[in-house]
GROMACS .gro file of N, CA and C in nm:
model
  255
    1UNK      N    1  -0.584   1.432   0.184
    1UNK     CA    2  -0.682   1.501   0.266
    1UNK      C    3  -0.806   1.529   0.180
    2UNK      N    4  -0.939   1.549   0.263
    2UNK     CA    5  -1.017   1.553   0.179
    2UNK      C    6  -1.125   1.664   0.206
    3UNK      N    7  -1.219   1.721   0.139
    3UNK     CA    8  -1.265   1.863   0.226
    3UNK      C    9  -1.325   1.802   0.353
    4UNK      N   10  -1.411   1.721   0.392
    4UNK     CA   11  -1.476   1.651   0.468
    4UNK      C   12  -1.351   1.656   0.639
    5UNK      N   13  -1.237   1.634   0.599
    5UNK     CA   14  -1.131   1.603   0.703
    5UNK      C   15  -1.027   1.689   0.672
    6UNK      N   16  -0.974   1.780   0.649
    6UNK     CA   17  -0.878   1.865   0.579
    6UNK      C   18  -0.774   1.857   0.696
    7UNK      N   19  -0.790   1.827   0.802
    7UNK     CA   20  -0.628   1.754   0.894
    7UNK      C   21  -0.609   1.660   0.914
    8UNK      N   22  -0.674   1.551   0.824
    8UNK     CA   23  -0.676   1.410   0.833
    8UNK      C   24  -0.671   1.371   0.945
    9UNK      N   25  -0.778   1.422   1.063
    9UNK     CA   26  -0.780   1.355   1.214
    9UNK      C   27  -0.844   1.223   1.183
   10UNK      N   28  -0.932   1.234   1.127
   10UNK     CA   29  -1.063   1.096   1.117
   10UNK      C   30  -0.973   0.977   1.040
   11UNK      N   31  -0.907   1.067   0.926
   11UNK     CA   32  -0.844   0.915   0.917
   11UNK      C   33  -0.742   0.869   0.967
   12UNK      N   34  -0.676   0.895   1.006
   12UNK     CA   35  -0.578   0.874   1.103
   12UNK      C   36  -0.582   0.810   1.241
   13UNK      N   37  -0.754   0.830   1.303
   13UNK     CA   38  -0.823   0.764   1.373
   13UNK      C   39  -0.889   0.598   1.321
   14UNK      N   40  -0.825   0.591   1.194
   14UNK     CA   41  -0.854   0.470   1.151
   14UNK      C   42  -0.774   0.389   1.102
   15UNK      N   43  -0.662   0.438   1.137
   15UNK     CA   44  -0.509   0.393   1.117
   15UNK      C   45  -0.438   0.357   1.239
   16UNK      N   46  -0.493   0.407   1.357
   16UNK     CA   47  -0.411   0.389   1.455
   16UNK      C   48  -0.500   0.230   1.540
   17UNK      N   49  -0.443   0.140   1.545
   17UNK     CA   50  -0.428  -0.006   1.593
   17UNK      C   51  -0.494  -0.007   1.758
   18UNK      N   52  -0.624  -0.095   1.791
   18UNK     CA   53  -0.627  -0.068   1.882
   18UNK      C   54  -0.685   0.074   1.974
   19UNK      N   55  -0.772   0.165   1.931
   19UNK     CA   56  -0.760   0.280   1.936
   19UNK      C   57  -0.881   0.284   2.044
   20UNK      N   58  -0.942   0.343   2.179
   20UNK     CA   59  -1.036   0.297   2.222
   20UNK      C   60  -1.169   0.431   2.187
   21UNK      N   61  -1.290   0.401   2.153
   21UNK     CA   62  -1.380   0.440   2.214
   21UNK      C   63  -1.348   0.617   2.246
   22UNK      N   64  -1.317   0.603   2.373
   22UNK     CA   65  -1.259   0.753   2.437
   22UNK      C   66  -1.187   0.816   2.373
   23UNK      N   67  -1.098   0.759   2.296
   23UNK     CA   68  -0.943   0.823   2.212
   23UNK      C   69  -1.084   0.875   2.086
   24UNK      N   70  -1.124   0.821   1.998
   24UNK     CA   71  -1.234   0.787   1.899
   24UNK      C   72  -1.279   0.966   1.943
   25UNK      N   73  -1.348   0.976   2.063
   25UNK     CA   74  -1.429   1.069   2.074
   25UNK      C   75  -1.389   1.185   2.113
   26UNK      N   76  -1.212   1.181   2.170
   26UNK     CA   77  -1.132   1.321   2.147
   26UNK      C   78  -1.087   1.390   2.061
   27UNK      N   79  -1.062   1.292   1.923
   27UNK     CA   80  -1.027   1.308   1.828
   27UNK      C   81  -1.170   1.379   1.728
   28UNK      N   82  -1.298   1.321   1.767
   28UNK     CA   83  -1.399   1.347   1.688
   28UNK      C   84  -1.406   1.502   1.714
   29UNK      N   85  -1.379   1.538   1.895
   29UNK     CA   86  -1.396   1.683   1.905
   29UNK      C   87  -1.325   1.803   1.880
   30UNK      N   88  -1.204   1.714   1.866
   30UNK     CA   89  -1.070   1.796   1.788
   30UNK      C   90  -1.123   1.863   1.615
   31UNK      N   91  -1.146   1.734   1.605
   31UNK     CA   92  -1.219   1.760   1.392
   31UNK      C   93  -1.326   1.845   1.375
   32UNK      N   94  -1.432   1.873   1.519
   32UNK     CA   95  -1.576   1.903   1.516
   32UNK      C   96  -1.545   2.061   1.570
   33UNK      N   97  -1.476   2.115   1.610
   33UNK     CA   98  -1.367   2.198   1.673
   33UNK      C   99  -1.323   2.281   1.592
   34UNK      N  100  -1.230   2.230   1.493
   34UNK     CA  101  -1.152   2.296   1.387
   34UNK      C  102  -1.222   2.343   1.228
   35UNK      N  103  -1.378   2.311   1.271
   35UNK     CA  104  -1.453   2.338   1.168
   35UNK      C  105  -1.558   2.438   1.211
   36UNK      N  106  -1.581   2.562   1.044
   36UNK     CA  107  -1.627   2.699   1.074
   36UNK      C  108  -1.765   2.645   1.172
   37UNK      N  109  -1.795   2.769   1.224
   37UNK     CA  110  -1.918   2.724   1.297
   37UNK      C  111  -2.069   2.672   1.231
   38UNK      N  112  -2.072   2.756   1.105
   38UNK     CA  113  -2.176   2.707   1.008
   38UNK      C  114  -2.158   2.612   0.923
   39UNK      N  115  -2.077   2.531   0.957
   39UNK     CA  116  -2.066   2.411   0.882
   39UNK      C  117  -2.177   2.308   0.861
   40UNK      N  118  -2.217   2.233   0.770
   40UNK     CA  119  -2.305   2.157   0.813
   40UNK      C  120  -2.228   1.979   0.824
   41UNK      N  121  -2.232   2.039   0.931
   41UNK     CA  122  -2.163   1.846   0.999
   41UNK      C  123  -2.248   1.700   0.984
   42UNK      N  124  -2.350   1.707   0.975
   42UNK     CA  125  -2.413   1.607   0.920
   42UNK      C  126  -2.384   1.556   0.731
   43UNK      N  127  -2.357   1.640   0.732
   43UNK     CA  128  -2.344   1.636   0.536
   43UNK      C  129  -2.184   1.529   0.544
   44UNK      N  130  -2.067   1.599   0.635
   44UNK     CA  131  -1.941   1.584   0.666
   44UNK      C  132  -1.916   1.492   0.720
   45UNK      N  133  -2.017   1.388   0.818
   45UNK     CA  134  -2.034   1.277   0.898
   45UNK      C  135  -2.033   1.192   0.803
   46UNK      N  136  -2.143   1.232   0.719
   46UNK     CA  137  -2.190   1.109   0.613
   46UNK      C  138  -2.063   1.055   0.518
   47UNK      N  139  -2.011   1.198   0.461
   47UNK     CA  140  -1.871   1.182   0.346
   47UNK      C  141  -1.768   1.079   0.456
   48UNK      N  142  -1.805   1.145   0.516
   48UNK     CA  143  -1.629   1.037   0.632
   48UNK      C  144  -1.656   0.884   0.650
   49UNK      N  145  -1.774   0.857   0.675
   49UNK     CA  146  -1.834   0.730   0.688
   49UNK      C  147  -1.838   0.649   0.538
   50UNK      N  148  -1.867   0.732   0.469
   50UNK     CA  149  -1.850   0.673   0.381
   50UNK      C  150  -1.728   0.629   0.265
   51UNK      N  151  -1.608   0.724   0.328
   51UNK     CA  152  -1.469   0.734   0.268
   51UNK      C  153  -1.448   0.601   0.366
   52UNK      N  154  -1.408   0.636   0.516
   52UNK     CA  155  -1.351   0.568   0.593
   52UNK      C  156  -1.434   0.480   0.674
   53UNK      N  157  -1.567   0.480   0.682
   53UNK     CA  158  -1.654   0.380   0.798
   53UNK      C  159  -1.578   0.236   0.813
   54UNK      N  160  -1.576   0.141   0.888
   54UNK     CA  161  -1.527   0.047   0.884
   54UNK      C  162  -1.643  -0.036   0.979
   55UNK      N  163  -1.720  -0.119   1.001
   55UNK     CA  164  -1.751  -0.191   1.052
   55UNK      C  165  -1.717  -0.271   1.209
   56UNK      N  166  -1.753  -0.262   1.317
   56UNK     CA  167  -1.691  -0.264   1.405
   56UNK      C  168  -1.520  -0.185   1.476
   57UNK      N  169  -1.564  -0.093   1.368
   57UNK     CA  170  -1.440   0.025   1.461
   57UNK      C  171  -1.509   0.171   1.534
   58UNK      N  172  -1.453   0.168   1.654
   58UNK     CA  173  -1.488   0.244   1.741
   58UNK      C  174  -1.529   0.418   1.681
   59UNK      N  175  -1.435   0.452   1.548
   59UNK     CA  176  -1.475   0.556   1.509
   59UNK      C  177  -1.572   0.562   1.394
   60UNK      N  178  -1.617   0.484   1.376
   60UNK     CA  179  -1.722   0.448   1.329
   60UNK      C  180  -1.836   0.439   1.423
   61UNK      N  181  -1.846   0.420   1.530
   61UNK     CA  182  -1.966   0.422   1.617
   61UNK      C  183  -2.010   0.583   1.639
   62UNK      N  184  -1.860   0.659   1.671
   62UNK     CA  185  -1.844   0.780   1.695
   62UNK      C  186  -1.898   0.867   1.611
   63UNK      N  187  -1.873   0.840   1.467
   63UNK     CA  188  -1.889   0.931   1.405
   63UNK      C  189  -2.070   0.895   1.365
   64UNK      N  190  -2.188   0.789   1.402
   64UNK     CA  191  -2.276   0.773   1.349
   64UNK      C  192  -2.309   0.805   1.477
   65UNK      N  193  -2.314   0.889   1.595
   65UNK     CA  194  -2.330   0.905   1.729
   65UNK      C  195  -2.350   1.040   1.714
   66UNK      N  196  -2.238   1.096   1.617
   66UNK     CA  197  -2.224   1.266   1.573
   66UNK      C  198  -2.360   1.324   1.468
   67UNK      N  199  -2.367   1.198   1.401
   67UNK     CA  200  -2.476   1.212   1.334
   67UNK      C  201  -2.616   1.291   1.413
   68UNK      N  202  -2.644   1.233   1.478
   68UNK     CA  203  -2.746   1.244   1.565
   68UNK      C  204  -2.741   1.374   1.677
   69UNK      N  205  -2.609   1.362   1.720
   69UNK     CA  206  -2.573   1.446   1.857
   69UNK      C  207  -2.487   1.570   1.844
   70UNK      N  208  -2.479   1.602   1.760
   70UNK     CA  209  -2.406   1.744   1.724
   70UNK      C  210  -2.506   1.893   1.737
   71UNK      N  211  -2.520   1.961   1.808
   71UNK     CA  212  -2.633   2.066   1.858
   71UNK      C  213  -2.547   2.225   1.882
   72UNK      N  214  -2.543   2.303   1.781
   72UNK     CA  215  -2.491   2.449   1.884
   72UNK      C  216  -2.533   2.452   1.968
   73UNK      N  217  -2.395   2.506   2.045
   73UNK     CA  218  -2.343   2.539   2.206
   73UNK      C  219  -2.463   2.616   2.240
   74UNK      N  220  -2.501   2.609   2.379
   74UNK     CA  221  -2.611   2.696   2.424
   74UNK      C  222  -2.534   2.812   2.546
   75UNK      N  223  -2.542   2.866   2.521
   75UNK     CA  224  -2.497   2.975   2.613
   75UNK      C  225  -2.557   2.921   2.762
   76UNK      N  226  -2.467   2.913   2.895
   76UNK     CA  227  -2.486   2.851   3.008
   76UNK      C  228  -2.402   3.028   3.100
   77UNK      N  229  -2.490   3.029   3.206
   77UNK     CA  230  -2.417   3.120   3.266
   77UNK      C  231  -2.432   3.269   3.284
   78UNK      N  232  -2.359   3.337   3.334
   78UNK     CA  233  -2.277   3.473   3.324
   78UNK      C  234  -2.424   3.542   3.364
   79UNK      N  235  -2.371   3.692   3.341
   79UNK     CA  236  -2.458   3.794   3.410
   79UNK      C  237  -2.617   3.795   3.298
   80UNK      N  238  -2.602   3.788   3.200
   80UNK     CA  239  -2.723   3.789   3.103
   80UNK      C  240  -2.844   3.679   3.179
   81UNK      N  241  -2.775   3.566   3.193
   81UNK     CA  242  -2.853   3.459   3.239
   81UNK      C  243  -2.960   3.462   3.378
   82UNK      N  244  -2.930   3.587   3.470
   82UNK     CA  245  -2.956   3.588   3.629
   82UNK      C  246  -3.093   3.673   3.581
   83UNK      N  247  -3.237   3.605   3.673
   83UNK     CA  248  -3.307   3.735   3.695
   83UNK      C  249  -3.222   3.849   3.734
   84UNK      N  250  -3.315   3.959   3.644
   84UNK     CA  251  -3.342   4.079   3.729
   84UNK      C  252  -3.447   4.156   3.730
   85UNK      N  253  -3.467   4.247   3.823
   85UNK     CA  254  -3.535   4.323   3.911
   85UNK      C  255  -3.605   4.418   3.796
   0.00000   0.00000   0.00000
C-alpha cells in the first residue's frame, strides 16, 4: 500500500481483468471518499498514475478525468437555501 492509495482500491482496479469504465469510476469514488476532506487529490492522482497508469486501461482514463473534475461538494438544498422575507 502506498500513502497515495492506503486501501489499495486503485490498484486493485488494475488487477482486476476486463474491468469496465463504470466499475473504474465506482471504485475511483470509493478511494475519493475515504480520503480527509483537505486532501489535495490532484497531487494523489498524479502519484497513482504514475505508480499504476497503464495505457489504454479504463482506470487510467478515470483517474486523468479526476484530475480535472474533482470540485468540493456545494451545498444544494434545505432551509438556508430558500428566499426569505
Amino acid at each position: 500500500m502506498n500513502d497515495a492509495d492506503p486501501k489499495g482500491l486503485i490498484r486493485e482496479a488494475y488487477r482486476i481483468e476486463g474491468i469496465t469504465n463504470e466499475e473504474c469510476r465506482s471504485i475511483f469514488f470509493d478511494w475519493a471518499l475515504s480520503l480527509p476532506v483537505d486532501t489535495d487529490t490532484s497531487t494523489l492522482i498524479a502519484a497513482l498514475l504514475e505508480e499504476y497508469g497503464q495505457e489504454g486501461h479504463p482506470m487510467t482514463e478515470v483517474l486523468r478525468e479526476g484530475q480535472h473534475g474533482i470540485a468540493a461538494p456545494k451545498r444544494r438544498g434545505g432551509w438556508r437555501s430558500r428566499p426569505r422575507n
